[in-house]
Structures are given as structure tokens and as C-alpha cells.
Amino acid sequence: MLKKIYASAVFGVEASTITVEVNVDSGIGYHLVGLPDNAIKESNFRIAAALQNNGYKIPGKKITINMAPADLRKEGSAYDLTLAIGILSASQQIQAENLDQYLIMGELSLDGSIHPIKGALPIAVKAREEGFKGFILPSSNAKEAAIVNDLEVYGVDNIKQVIDYFDKAVSLEQTIIDTREEFNKSLNFPEFDFSDVKGQEGIKRCMEIAAAGGHNIILIGPPGAGKTMLAKRLPSILPPMTLYEALETTKIHSVVGRVKDTGLMAQRPFRSPHHTISNVALVGGGSYPQPGEISLSHNGVLFLDELPEFKREVLEVMRQPLEDREVTISRAKFTVTYPSSFMLVASMNPSPGGYFNDPNAPVTSSPAEMQRYLSKVSGPLLDRIDIHIEVTPVPFDKLSEERKSESSVTIRERVTKARESQTQRFSDSETVHYNAQMNTKQIRKYCALDAASKDLLKTAMERLNLSARAYDRILKVSRTIADLEGSETVNGTHISEAIQYRSLDREGWLG
Ligand SMILES: Nc1ncnc2c1ncn2[C@@H]1O[C@H](COP(=O)(O)OP(=O)(O)OP(=O)(O)O)[C@@H](O)[C@H]1O
Ligand SMILES: [Mg+2]
């Protein structure tokens, strides 16, 4: 007897439906065809045990399983449940009339319990698109799949539940989520809040500007100054995610099987990979491509703590995706693209010992050591960072102050307003949405200076010995400062403030 049952394969952040045909005939043998990988080929052992332990069996007949389309590579153990139910149905051990209305996926363990799968959200999106009635999957993935409307989602923990559902019409509990309500609920409660940071008003201002214009930023300061603490709070002042952005971000996290209990991720992600990270883990890849940290930070913040400690080549591979806002991974037979639009926040100590020009420093570094250390971050990556700011530790009396400072939600309101004027400014452009993305032509157009401001900038650049690459960056940041103020034009005050945010261009640093 021939039966069809459905599953899905994920490529990039999109899923494709897989038709699994199971034919049970007289004879003997077990054949699995249609480009399955090793994990799938091994599935018969798991399936045999799982069935046995639940009172069923793989029949001693000739079983042929075809996974179509045959040219699409299928990988992983998520098809165990699909195949097991297919075999039971094709060998008439169970009645399953409406099997073809469902997508069924899950990894089996030997006792028949069901383990999570990757990519439940993109699979659910595709299932709805193709008109399936329901999606039966591991219960720990049910919430992320239930984000999709108009699809019945059933989370299961054991193969027995699935068997009884089809064979004995024992009902399964449907997972229902009001996506919009969940989304709105979590919007206003950022995990980390700027009100926890005492003092540091100047740095907070700086981060507000960075958030408002989408500027990449680097924080320079000695150990314990609060760099990590500040960076962690940046997502909380970025404009709230739209439902569409939240879906995009959740999809990527779903693909690596890392969606938390909330189902939909309504908070912007904050990723902080260790400096020993490999190229593949950072930008994505591998023989079965997986998204890397830059994609997991999509619509959020990527924090590179201790930037000079990262291997230079790792930083190099990040340059292109930083520009394109997506990363493409090519393999012989296919290419996948993962979105990677993130804000980069980096931090560094001012010297390998951690201190710079500080007479009380416990460690000192020789000029040669300093030069070697700093030269690691010079060049192309630094070219993509608009704002440099020095962070000095807050004195004790400020730290012990009771007074609460401004909350992230309040700062975010100003940021959002400034972003709105940018959205309007660049409404004609498909690629540019905020100030940090401006090209040279747009900088000339939107950051036009009067004679006095021009003079001011020229003098400052000469006096502070700023490099030429600082020029455009200062203009972009000035534009954002003006936007925060609601000013049409960029004036001298805006310029003077922006000039302060170029520490690394000054003499004595990177030179
Ligand atoms: N302005 C501040 N307000 C409140 N707590 C602070 C502040 N600055 C530092 N701290 C406290 O000091 C701790 C250390 O800060 P953090 O880890 O962010 O420093 P860092 O600059 O990243 O240091 P390192 O270079 O060692 O990584 C924080 O966890 C926090 O408890
Ligand atoms: Mg730190």
C-alpha cells in the first residue's frame, strides 16, 4: 500500500514542502531514497525502537520510502516522526484518513518521546501558504509555529499521542497564540534598562545619537568602566520592532532552534560573541549552512567586546555583510541568503594593559605594545564606525547615588521621533533608511553647511589633527544630532558635538 505524508526542509530562512511516499509491499527490505543525509538514513533504528516500545513495529516487508523532490537535500533527524507515522499508515497498522492535511515533524528517541526541531517558524509559514490544515510538531516548538495564523498547531511529546490522534480520534491540544497581543505585551519592558546606569550622561547621550541615526559605535575605556553594561542596553532605546521585523528576526532564531518560550521575539536581539569566535560562527556557513552571529543580531545589536582581541580575518569577513546587510553562502548545488542588518557596537581597552595616559594605572604598556594593539583595529572596519567615545569609570559617590536616571522607554521616544524624520527624508530611496547609510551625494545634499559652520569644522579638523575619513562621519552624526533636535539644518552646535565623537582619529591614537 502506498501512502503520502508531508514534511518540510529549510533553506536559509525559507521552507520547502517535502512529500514523503511510503510504499509497503510483499518482499523484504528497507529503502530510503531522495537525497537523505546520514541522520535520516539512521532514522530506521530510532523508528524501529520507538514503535516497538509503543506496541507497534516496522513490518517485515519491503518498505520503500521516497522523499520528493529528489534534488532537494534533506538533513537532520526531524523526519523521524514523519517516516514512522507514514510506515504505520502504509502498513495499515493505524487508520489515518486525513494524513495529507497535516505537516508532521519531530525527532524520535528510542522510547517514542519527541525532541525539538529547527526552523519550526519558517516551516509553519510555508505550511499555511500551501494550504495545510495543521502542523504536528514537538511541543517545545509549538509556540513559535503558532505565531502563524490560520494554521492549527499541535505540540506533542510522544509518538503515542500522534498515533491515537489519527487512529482513535483522541484529540490533541491546539496551541493558540494571539500574536499581536503577545507582541504588544512585551514591547515596553526591555530586559536591561538605561535607568540602571548611574551617571555616564555623556555616554548615554552618545548612545542615543547612535541609536537615532543607526550609527555604529565604539566604546573605549579601562576595565570596569561600564562598557559592557552600556552596550547591553542599546537595544532598549532603538525604535520598537515592527511586527514584520519581529517575525524576520524570530525566523532566523527558529532556524538555529533557539527561539525562547515567548514564541515571537518582540525585543531586539543583543548578541555578544566571544573574541575566539570562528569565521563561520560569526558570519554563517558550514557544510549545512546555518546563520551566524551577524544574522542572529538581525534588527538588533552585535556587540564585539574587546575588539582588538578578535582575529583580524574574522573582522575582515564581516565587512561585506556589514555593507550589504545580508550574507550569501554558496555551495556547489545551492545558495542561501541570511539577512544581517544590525548595529555594531564595539568596545576596547585603550591599551593592552587596559589604561591610557592614566598616572594611577596599575599596569602600563610600552608605546610599541600600544601601537601593535591599536593597529589591529585600524583600517576598513573602523571606517564603518561613525562614533568613538571614551568611557571613564563613574566615581564612587555617583555610583552610590539613589537617584534613578532616565528610563530607556523615555530615551526611545526621542530616538523614534528622530528616526521618523529620517524615514521621511529617505522615503524615495530603497537602500537608505537612516543617516548612517547616507552616501556621499546624500551627505552633500542633507548636511549642507553655512560658511560659519564650514569654517568651524575646518579649524577643528586642523587643530585636532583629524583624518580625512573623519569628515563625512562628522557630517552624518551632525545630521542625526540635528534630527534629535528637530532642526531642518545642520548648524555649528551640531558640528561641535559630533567632532567630540572621533577620539580614535586624534593624534596619539591610531595616527
Ligand atoms: N555607571 C554605572 N552604574 C552602575 N553600575 C556600574 C556603572 N559602571 C560600572 N558599573 C558596575 O561595574 C560592573 C562592571 O562594568 P562592565 O562589566 O560593564 O565594565 P567594562 O567596561 O565592560 O569592563 P571590562 O573592560 O572589564 O569588560 C557592572 O556590572 C556594574 O555593576
Ligand atoms: Mg566588558
Coordinates of C-alpha atoms and ligand atoms in Angstrom, one line a residue:
M1 CA 0.0 0.0 0.0
L2 CA 1.2 3.5 -0.9
K3 CA 0.7 6.5 1.5
K4 CA 1.8 10.1 1.3
I5 CA 2.7 12.2 4.2
Y6 CA 4.2 15.7 4.4
A7 CA 7.2 17.4 6.0
S8 CA 9.4 20.4 5.2
A9 CA 13.0 21.3 4.5
V10 CA 14.5 24.7 5.5
F11 CA 16.9 26.6 3.2
G12 CA 18.1 29.9 4.5
V13 CA 15.0 31.3 6.2
E14 CA 12.6 29.7 3.8
A15 CA 11.0 26.3 3.9
S16 CA 10.0 23.9 1.1
T17 CA 7.4 21.2 1.4
I18 CA 8.7 17.6 1.2
T19 CA 6.4 14.8 0.1
V20 CA 7.3 11.5 1.7
E21 CA 5.9 8.5 -0.1
V22 CA 5.9 5.3 1.8
N23 CA 5.2 2.0 0.0
V24 CA 4.8 -1.3 1.8
D25 CA 4.8 -4.3 -0.4
S26 CA 5.4 -8.0 -0.2
G27 CA 9.1 -8.9 0.0
I28 CA 11.8 -7.8 2.3
G29 CA 14.0 -4.7 2.7
Y30 CA 14.1 -1.1 3.7
H31 CA 15.0 1.5 1.1
L32 CA 15.1 5.2 1.7
V33 CA 15.7 7.4 -1.4
G34 CA 15.5 11.0 -2.4
L35 CA 18.8 12.6 -1.2
P36 CA 18.6 12.0 2.5
D37 CA 21.6 12.6 4.7
N38 CA 23.1 10.2 7.2
A39 CA 21.0 11.3 10.1
I40 CA 17.9 10.4 8.1
K41 CA 19.4 7.1 6.9
E42 CA 19.9 6.2 10.5
S43 CA 16.3 7.0 11.4
N44 CA 15.1 3.4 10.9
F45 CA 16.9 2.4 14.1
R46 CA 15.2 5.1 16.1
I47 CA 11.9 4.5 14.4
A48 CA 12.1 0.7 15.0
A49 CA 12.7 1.1 18.7
A50 CA 10.2 3.9 19.2
L51 CA 7.5 1.8 17.5
Q52 CA 8.4 -1.3 19.4
N53 CA 8.3 0.4 22.7
N54 CA 4.8 1.7 22.0
G55 CA 3.3 -1.6 20.8
Y56 CA 3.8 -1.3 17.0
K57 CA 6.5 -2.4 14.6
I58 CA 8.2 -1.9 11.3
P59 CA 6.6 -4.7 9.3
G60 CA 8.8 -7.4 7.9
K61 CA 8.0 -6.5 4.3
K62 CA 9.5 -4.5 1.6
I63 CA 9.4 -0.8 2.6
T64 CA 10.3 1.9 0.1
I65 CA 10.4 5.5 1.1
N66 CA 10.8 8.3 -1.3
M67 CA 11.4 11.9 -0.2
A68 CA 10.4 14.3 -3.0
P69 CA 11.6 16.5 -4.6
A70 CA 14.6 14.3 -5.0
D71 CA 17.0 17.1 -5.9
L72 CA 16.5 18.9 -2.6
R73 CA 18.9 17.9 0.1
K74 CA 17.2 16.8 3.3
E75 CA 19.1 16.7 6.5
G76 CA 18.7 16.1 10.2
S77 CA 16.6 13.9 12.4
A78 CA 13.4 15.9 12.2
Y79 CA 11.8 13.5 9.8
D80 CA 11.7 10.5 12.2
L81 CA 8.1 11.2 13.2
T82 CA 7.1 11.7 9.6
L83 CA 8.6 8.4 8.5
A84 CA 7.2 6.5 11.5
I85 CA 3.7 7.6 11.0
G86 CA 4.0 7.1 7.3
I87 CA 5.1 3.5 7.8
L88 CA 2.3 2.8 10.3
S89 CA -0.2 4.1 7.9
A90 CA 1.1 2.4 4.8
S91 CA 1.3 -0.9 6.6
Q92 CA -2.3 -0.4 7.9
Q93 CA -1.3 -0.7 11.5
I94 CA -3.2 2.6 12.0
Q95 CA -6.1 4.3 10.3
A96 CA -5.1 7.7 9.1
E97 CA -7.7 9.1 6.6
N98 CA -6.7 12.7 6.7
L99 CA -3.0 12.4 6.9
D100 CA -2.4 14.5 3.8
Q101 CA -3.9 17.6 5.5
Y102 CA -1.0 17.8 8.0
L103 CA 2.6 18.5 8.2
I104 CA 4.2 16.1 10.7
M105 CA 7.7 16.5 12.0
G106 CA 9.8 15.6 15.1
E107 CA 12.9 13.7 16.2
L108 CA 12.2 10.4 18.0
S109 CA 14.1 8.9 20.8
L110 CA 14.0 5.2 21.4
D111 CA 11.1 5.3 23.8
G112 CA 9.0 7.3 21.4
S113 CA 9.3 10.7 23.0
I114 CA 9.7 13.6 20.7
H115 CA 12.6 16.1 20.6
P116 CA 12.6 19.6 19.2
I117 CA 13.3 20.5 15.6
K118 CA 14.9 23.5 13.9
G119 CA 13.0 26.0 11.7
A120 CA 9.5 25.5 13.1
L121 CA 8.5 29.1 12.2
P122 CA 9.5 29.2 8.6
I123 CA 8.0 25.7 8.2
A124 CA 4.7 26.9 9.6
V125 CA 4.7 29.9 7.3
K126 CA 5.1 27.7 4.3
A127 CA 2.5 25.2 5.6
R128 CA -0.1 27.9 5.8
E129 CA 0.9 29.2 2.4
E130 CA 0.4 25.8 0.8
G131 CA -3.0 25.4 2.5
F132 CA -2.2 22.7 5.0
K133 CA -4.8 22.4 7.8
G134 CA -2.4 21.6 10.6
F135 CA 1.1 21.2 11.8
I136 CA 2.0 18.5 14.3
L137 CA 5.4 19.1 15.9
P138 CA 7.4 18.8 19.2
S139 CA 5.6 20.7 22.0
S140 CA 8.7 22.8 22.7
N141 CA 8.4 24.2 19.2
A142 CA 4.7 24.7 19.2
K143 CA 4.7 28.3 20.4
E144 CA 6.9 29.6 17.6
A145 CA 4.9 27.8 15.0
A146 CA 1.6 29.1 16.5
I147 CA 2.7 32.7 15.6
V148 CA 1.3 31.8 12.2
N149 CA -2.4 32.4 11.9
D150 CA -4.9 30.1 10.1
L151 CA -2.9 27.0 10.8
E152 CA -3.8 24.5 13.5
V153 CA -0.7 23.8 15.6
Y154 CA -0.4 20.8 17.8
G155 CA 2.5 20.3 20.1
V156 CA 3.2 16.6 21.0
D157 CA 5.6 14.9 23.4
N158 CA 5.2 11.3 22.4
I159 CA 4.5 9.4 19.2
K160 CA 1.7 7.7 21.0
Q161 CA -0.3 10.9 21.1
V162 CA 0.1 11.2 17.3
I163 CA -0.9 7.6 16.7
D164 CA -4.0 8.0 18.9
Y165 CA -5.0 11.2 17.2
F166 CA -5.2 9.7 13.8
D167 CA -6.1 6.1 14.7
K168 CA -8.5 6.7 17.6
A169 CA -9.5 10.3 17.1
V170 CA -8.2 11.2 20.6
S171 CA -7.9 15.0 20.4
L172 CA -4.7 16.9 20.7
E173 CA -4.5 20.3 22.5
Q174 CA -4.1 23.1 20.0
T175 CA -1.6 25.8 20.7
I176 CA -3.2 29.1 20.2
I177 CA -1.3 32.4 20.5
D178 CA -2.7 35.9 19.9
T179 CA 0.4 37.1 18.1
R180 CA -0.4 40.8 18.2
E181 CA -1.3 40.7 21.9
E182 CA 1.9 38.8 22.8
F183 CA 3.9 41.3 20.7
N184 CA 2.4 44.4 22.3
K185 CA 2.8 43.0 25.8
S186 CA 6.5 42.5 25.6
L187 CA 7.3 45.7 23.7
N188 CA 7.6 48.1 26.6
F189 CA 9.6 46.0 29.0
P190 CA 13.2 45.9 27.9
E191 CA 15.2 43.3 29.7
F192 CA 18.0 45.8 30.5
D193 CA 17.2 49.5 31.2
F194 CA 19.4 52.6 31.0
S195 CA 18.0 53.7 34.3
D196 CA 20.3 51.1 35.9
V197 CA 23.3 53.0 34.7
K198 CA 24.4 55.7 37.2
G199 CA 25.9 58.9 35.9
Q200 CA 27.5 58.5 32.4
E201 CA 25.2 61.1 31.0
G202 CA 27.6 61.9 28.2
I203 CA 27.9 58.3 27.1
K204 CA 24.1 57.9 27.3
R205 CA 23.7 60.9 25.0
C206 CA 26.2 59.4 22.6
M207 CA 24.3 56.1 22.5
E208 CA 21.0 58.0 22.0
I209 CA 22.6 59.6 18.9
A210 CA 24.0 56.3 17.7
A211 CA 20.5 54.7 18.1
A212 CA 18.8 57.6 16.4
G213 CA 20.9 57.6 13.3
G214 CA 21.8 53.8 13.2
H215 CA 25.5 54.7 13.7
N216 CA 28.0 52.0 14.6
I217 CA 29.8 52.9 17.8
I218 CA 32.9 52.0 19.7
L219 CA 33.4 52.5 23.4
I220 CA 36.9 52.9 24.6
G221 CA 37.8 52.7 28.3
P222 CA 39.6 50.9 31.1
P223 CA 38.3 47.7 32.7
G224 CA 35.2 48.1 34.8
A225 CA 34.2 51.4 33.3
G226 CA 30.8 50.0 32.4
K227 CA 31.3 49.4 28.6
T228 CA 29.5 46.1 28.6
M229 CA 26.8 47.3 30.8
L230 CA 26.1 50.3 28.5
A231 CA 26.3 48.2 25.3
K232 CA 23.7 45.7 26.6
R233 CA 21.2 48.5 27.0
L234 CA 21.4 49.8 23.4
P235 CA 18.6 47.6 22.0
S236 CA 16.3 49.0 24.6
I237 CA 16.5 52.5 23.1
L238 CA 16.2 51.5 19.5
P239 CA 12.8 52.2 18.0
P240 CA 10.4 49.3 18.8
M241 CA 10.4 46.5 16.3
T242 CA 7.6 46.3 13.9
L243 CA 5.7 43.1 13.8
Y244 CA 7.3 42.3 10.4
E245 CA 10.8 42.9 11.9
A246 CA 10.0 40.7 14.9
L247 CA 8.9 37.9 12.5
E248 CA 12.0 38.2 10.4
T249 CA 14.2 38.0 13.5
T250 CA 12.3 35.2 15.0
K251 CA 12.6 33.2 11.8
I252 CA 16.4 33.3 11.9
H253 CA 16.5 32.2 15.6
S254 CA 14.0 29.5 14.7
V255 CA 16.3 28.2 12.0
V256 CA 19.0 27.6 14.6
G257 CA 16.5 26.2 17.0
R258 CA 16.9 28.9 19.6
V259 CA 13.5 30.6 20.0
K260 CA 12.7 31.1 23.6
D261 CA 9.4 30.4 25.3
T262 CA 7.9 33.7 24.2
G263 CA 7.3 32.4 20.7
L264 CA 7.6 35.8 19.0
M265 CA 10.8 37.8 19.7
A266 CA 9.5 41.3 20.3
Q267 CA 12.7 42.7 21.8
R268 CA 15.6 43.5 19.5
P269 CA 18.3 40.9 19.8
F270 CA 21.7 41.6 21.5
R271 CA 24.5 39.2 20.6
S272 CA 27.9 39.2 22.2
P273 CA 30.1 36.6 20.7
H274 CA 33.4 35.8 22.4
H275 CA 36.6 37.0 20.6
T276 CA 37.7 33.5 19.9
I277 CA 34.8 33.0 17.5
S278 CA 35.4 31.4 14.1
N279 CA 34.6 33.0 10.8
V280 CA 31.7 30.5 10.2
A281 CA 30.2 31.1 13.6
L282 CA 30.3 34.9 13.1
V283 CA 29.0 35.3 9.5
G284 CA 27.4 31.9 9.0
G285 CA 28.2 28.9 6.8
G286 CA 29.2 25.3 7.3
S287 CA 28.5 22.3 5.1
Y288 CA 24.8 22.5 6.1
P289 CA 24.7 26.3 6.2
Q290 CA 23.5 27.9 9.4
P291 CA 23.2 31.6 10.1
G292 CA 26.0 33.2 12.2
E293 CA 26.0 35.8 14.9
I294 CA 25.6 38.7 12.4
S295 CA 22.3 37.2 11.3
L296 CA 21.2 36.3 14.8
S297 CA 21.7 40.0 15.6
H298 CA 19.4 41.0 12.6
N299 CA 17.4 44.0 13.6
G300 CA 19.3 44.3 16.8
V301 CA 22.8 44.8 18.1
L302 CA 26.0 42.9 17.6
F303 CA 28.5 43.7 20.4
L304 CA 32.1 42.9 19.9
D305 CA 33.6 43.2 23.3
E306 CA 37.4 43.8 23.3
L307 CA 37.6 44.4 19.6
P308 CA 41.4 44.2 19.2
E309 CA 41.3 40.6 20.6
F310 CA 39.3 39.4 17.6
K311 CA 41.3 37.7 14.9
R312 CA 41.8 40.2 12.1
E313 CA 40.5 37.8 9.4
V314 CA 37.3 37.3 11.4
L315 CA 36.7 41.1 11.3
E316 CA 37.5 41.1 7.6
V317 CA 34.8 38.6 6.7
M318 CA 32.3 40.8 8.4
R319 CA 32.9 43.8 6.2
Q320 CA 30.8 42.8 3.2
P321 CA 27.7 41.8 5.2
L322 CA 28.0 44.9 7.2
E323 CA 27.7 46.9 3.9
D324 CA 25.1 44.6 2.2
R325 CA 23.0 43.9 5.3
E326 CA 22.8 40.3 4.2
V327 CA 25.1 37.4 3.8
T328 CA 25.1 34.9 1.0
I329 CA 26.6 31.4 1.4
S330 CA 27.3 29.5 -1.8
R331 CA 27.6 25.7 -2.0
A332 CA 28.1 23.6 -5.2
K333 CA 24.3 22.9 -5.5
F334 CA 22.6 25.9 -3.9
T335 CA 23.0 29.3 -2.3
V336 CA 21.3 30.6 0.8
T337 CA 20.9 34.2 2.0
Y338 CA 20.5 35.3 5.5
P339 CA 19.6 38.8 6.4
S340 CA 22.1 40.6 8.6
S341 CA 21.1 44.2 9.3
F342 CA 22.5 45.0 12.7
M343 CA 24.1 47.9 14.6
L344 CA 27.7 47.2 15.5
V345 CA 28.8 48.2 19.0
A346 CA 32.4 47.5 19.8
S347 CA 34.5 48.1 22.9
M348 CA 38.2 48.2 23.6
N349 CA 40.6 49.0 26.3
P350 CA 42.8 51.9 25.3
S351 CA 45.9 49.7 25.7
P352 CA 46.8 46.0 26.1
G353 CA 47.2 46.7 29.8
G354 CA 43.8 48.4 29.9
Y355 CA 44.8 52.0 30.6
F356 CA 45.8 55.1 28.6
N357 CA 47.6 58.1 29.9
D358 CA 46.5 57.3 33.4
P359 CA 49.1 58.2 36.1
N360 CA 47.4 55.8 38.6
A361 CA 47.2 52.9 36.2
P362 CA 48.2 49.6 37.8
V363 CA 49.7 48.3 34.5
T364 CA 51.5 50.3 31.9
S365 CA 52.2 49.4 28.3
S366 CA 55.2 50.5 26.2
P367 CA 54.5 52.7 23.1
A368 CA 55.4 49.8 20.8
E369 CA 52.9 47.4 22.6
M370 CA 50.2 50.1 22.3
Q371 CA 50.8 50.6 18.6
R372 CA 50.6 46.9 17.9
Y373 CA 47.4 46.6 19.9
L374 CA 45.7 49.6 18.3
S375 CA 46.8 48.8 14.8
K376 CA 44.7 45.6 15.0
V377 CA 41.5 47.7 14.8
S378 CA 42.7 50.3 12.3
G379 CA 41.5 50.3 8.8
P380 CA 38.4 49.1 7.0
L381 CA 36.3 48.0 9.9
L382 CA 37.0 51.2 11.8
D383 CA 36.0 53.0 8.7
R384 CA 32.5 51.8 9.3
I385 CA 32.2 53.1 12.8
D386 CA 30.9 56.6 13.0
I387 CA 31.1 57.3 16.7
H388 CA 34.1 56.8 19.0
I389 CA 33.7 57.6 22.7
E390 CA 35.8 57.3 25.7
V391 CA 34.2 55.8 28.8
T392 CA 35.7 56.7 32.2
P393 CA 34.5 54.9 35.4
V394 CA 31.9 56.7 37.4
P395 CA 33.3 57.9 40.8
F396 CA 32.1 56.1 43.8
D397 CA 29.8 58.9 45.2
K398 CA 27.9 58.9 41.9
L399 CA 27.6 55.1 41.9
S400 CA 26.1 55.1 45.4
E401 CA 23.6 57.8 44.5
E402 CA 20.0 56.8 45.0
R403 CA 18.5 59.0 42.2
K404 CA 17.2 56.9 39.3
S405 CA 18.2 58.2 35.9
E406 CA 16.1 58.4 32.7
S407 CA 14.5 55.1 31.6
S408 CA 15.1 53.5 28.3
V409 CA 11.5 54.0 27.2
T410 CA 11.8 57.8 27.5
I411 CA 15.0 57.9 25.6
R412 CA 13.5 55.6 23.0
E413 CA 10.7 58.1 22.4
R414 CA 13.2 60.7 21.3
V415 CA 15.1 58.2 19.2
T416 CA 11.9 57.0 17.4
K417 CA 10.9 60.6 16.6
A418 CA 14.3 61.3 15.1
R419 CA 14.1 58.1 13.1
E420 CA 10.7 59.1 11.7
S421 CA 12.1 62.3 10.2
Q422 CA 14.8 60.2 8.6
T423 CA 12.3 57.7 7.2
Q424 CA 10.6 60.6 5.6
R425 CA 13.8 62.2 4.3
F426 CA 14.9 58.9 2.6
S427 CA 11.4 57.8 1.5
D428 CA 12.4 57.8 -2.1
S429 CA 15.4 55.5 -1.6
E430 CA 15.2 51.8 -1.5
T431 CA 18.6 51.2 0.2
V432 CA 19.0 54.1 2.6
H433 CA 16.6 54.4 5.5
Y434 CA 18.6 56.3 8.2
N435 CA 21.5 58.7 8.4
A436 CA 24.3 56.2 8.9
Q437 CA 23.5 54.7 5.5
M438 CA 23.9 58.0 3.6
N439 CA 26.2 58.0 0.5
T440 CA 28.5 60.9 -0.3
K441 CA 25.9 62.6 -2.6
Q442 CA 23.3 62.4 0.1
I443 CA 25.7 63.8 2.7
R444 CA 26.3 66.8 0.5
K445 CA 22.6 67.3 0.0
Y446 CA 21.3 66.8 3.5
C447 CA 24.2 68.1 5.6
A448 CA 24.8 71.3 3.8
L449 CA 26.7 73.8 6.0
D450 CA 26.7 77.6 6.1
A451 CA 30.0 79.4 5.8
A452 CA 30.5 79.8 9.6
S453 CA 29.9 76.1 10.3
K454 CA 32.2 75.1 7.5
D455 CA 35.0 77.3 9.0
L456 CA 34.4 75.8 12.4
L457 CA 34.7 72.2 11.0
K458 CA 37.8 73.1 9.1
T459 CA 39.5 74.7 12.1
A460 CA 38.6 71.9 14.4
M461 CA 39.9 69.3 11.9
E462 CA 43.2 71.1 11.7
R463 CA 43.6 71.7 15.3
L464 CA 42.6 68.2 16.4
N465 CA 44.5 66.7 13.5
L466 CA 41.5 64.7 12.4
S467 CA 42.0 62.5 9.4
A468 CA 40.1 63.0 6.1
R469 CA 37.9 60.0 6.8
A470 CA 36.5 61.7 9.8
Y471 CA 35.0 64.4 7.7
D472 CA 32.0 62.6 6.3
R473 CA 31.4 60.8 9.5
I474 CA 31.2 64.0 11.5
L475 CA 28.6 65.3 9.0
K476 CA 26.5 62.2 9.3
V477 CA 26.5 62.3 13.0
S478 CA 25.8 66.1 13.0
R479 CA 22.7 65.3 10.8
T480 CA 21.4 62.9 13.5
I481 CA 22.1 65.4 16.3
A482 CA 20.1 68.0 14.3
D483 CA 17.3 65.4 13.8
L484 CA 17.1 64.7 17.5
E485 CA 16.6 68.5 18.0
G486 CA 14.0 68.6 15.3
S487 CA 16.2 71.0 13.3
E488 CA 15.9 71.2 9.5
T489 CA 19.5 72.4 9.0
V490 CA 22.8 71.3 10.4
N491 CA 24.5 74.1 12.4
G492 CA 27.7 74.8 14.3
T493 CA 26.4 73.4 17.6
H494 CA 25.6 70.1 16.0
I495 CA 29.0 70.0 14.3
S496 CA 30.9 70.8 17.5
E497 CA 29.2 68.0 19.3
A498 CA 29.8 65.5 16.5
I499 CA 33.5 66.4 16.5
Q500 CA 33.9 65.2 20.0
Y501 CA 32.9 61.7 18.9
R502 CA 36.1 61.0 16.9
S503 CA 38.5 60.1 19.7
L504 CA 40.4 57.4 17.6
D505 CA 41.2 59.8 14.8
R506 CA 43.1 62.1 17.1
E507 CA 46.8 62.3 17.2
G508 CA 48.4 59.8 19.6
W509 CA 45.8 57.1 18.9
L510 CA 45.8 55.4 15.6
G511 CA 47.7 58.2 13.8
Ligands
LIG1 N1 27.7 53.8 35.7 C1 27.5 52.7 36.4 N2 26.3 52.5 37.0 C2 26.1 51.4 37.7 N3 26.9 50.3 37.8 C3 28.1 50.4 37.1 C4 28.4 51.6 36.4 N4 29.6 51.4 35.8 C5 30.0 50.2 36.2 N5 29.1 49.6 37.0 C6 29.2 48.3 37.6 O1 30.5 47.7 37.3 C7 30.4 46.5 36.6 C8 31.5 46.3 35.6 O2 31.1 47.0 34.4 P1 31.3 46.4 33.0 O3 31.5 45.0 33.0 O4 30.2 47.0 32.1 O5 32.7 47.1 32.7 P2 33.6 47.0 31.3 O6 33.9 48.4 31.0 O7 32.8 46.2 30.3 O8 34.9 46.3 31.9 P3 35.8 45.3 31.1 O9 36.8 46.1 30.3 O10 36.5 44.6 32.3 O11 35.0 44.4 30.3 C9 29.0 46.4 36.1 O12 28.5 45.1 36.1 C10 28.2 47.3 37.1 O13 27.7 46.5 38.1
MG2 MG 33.3 44.4 29.5

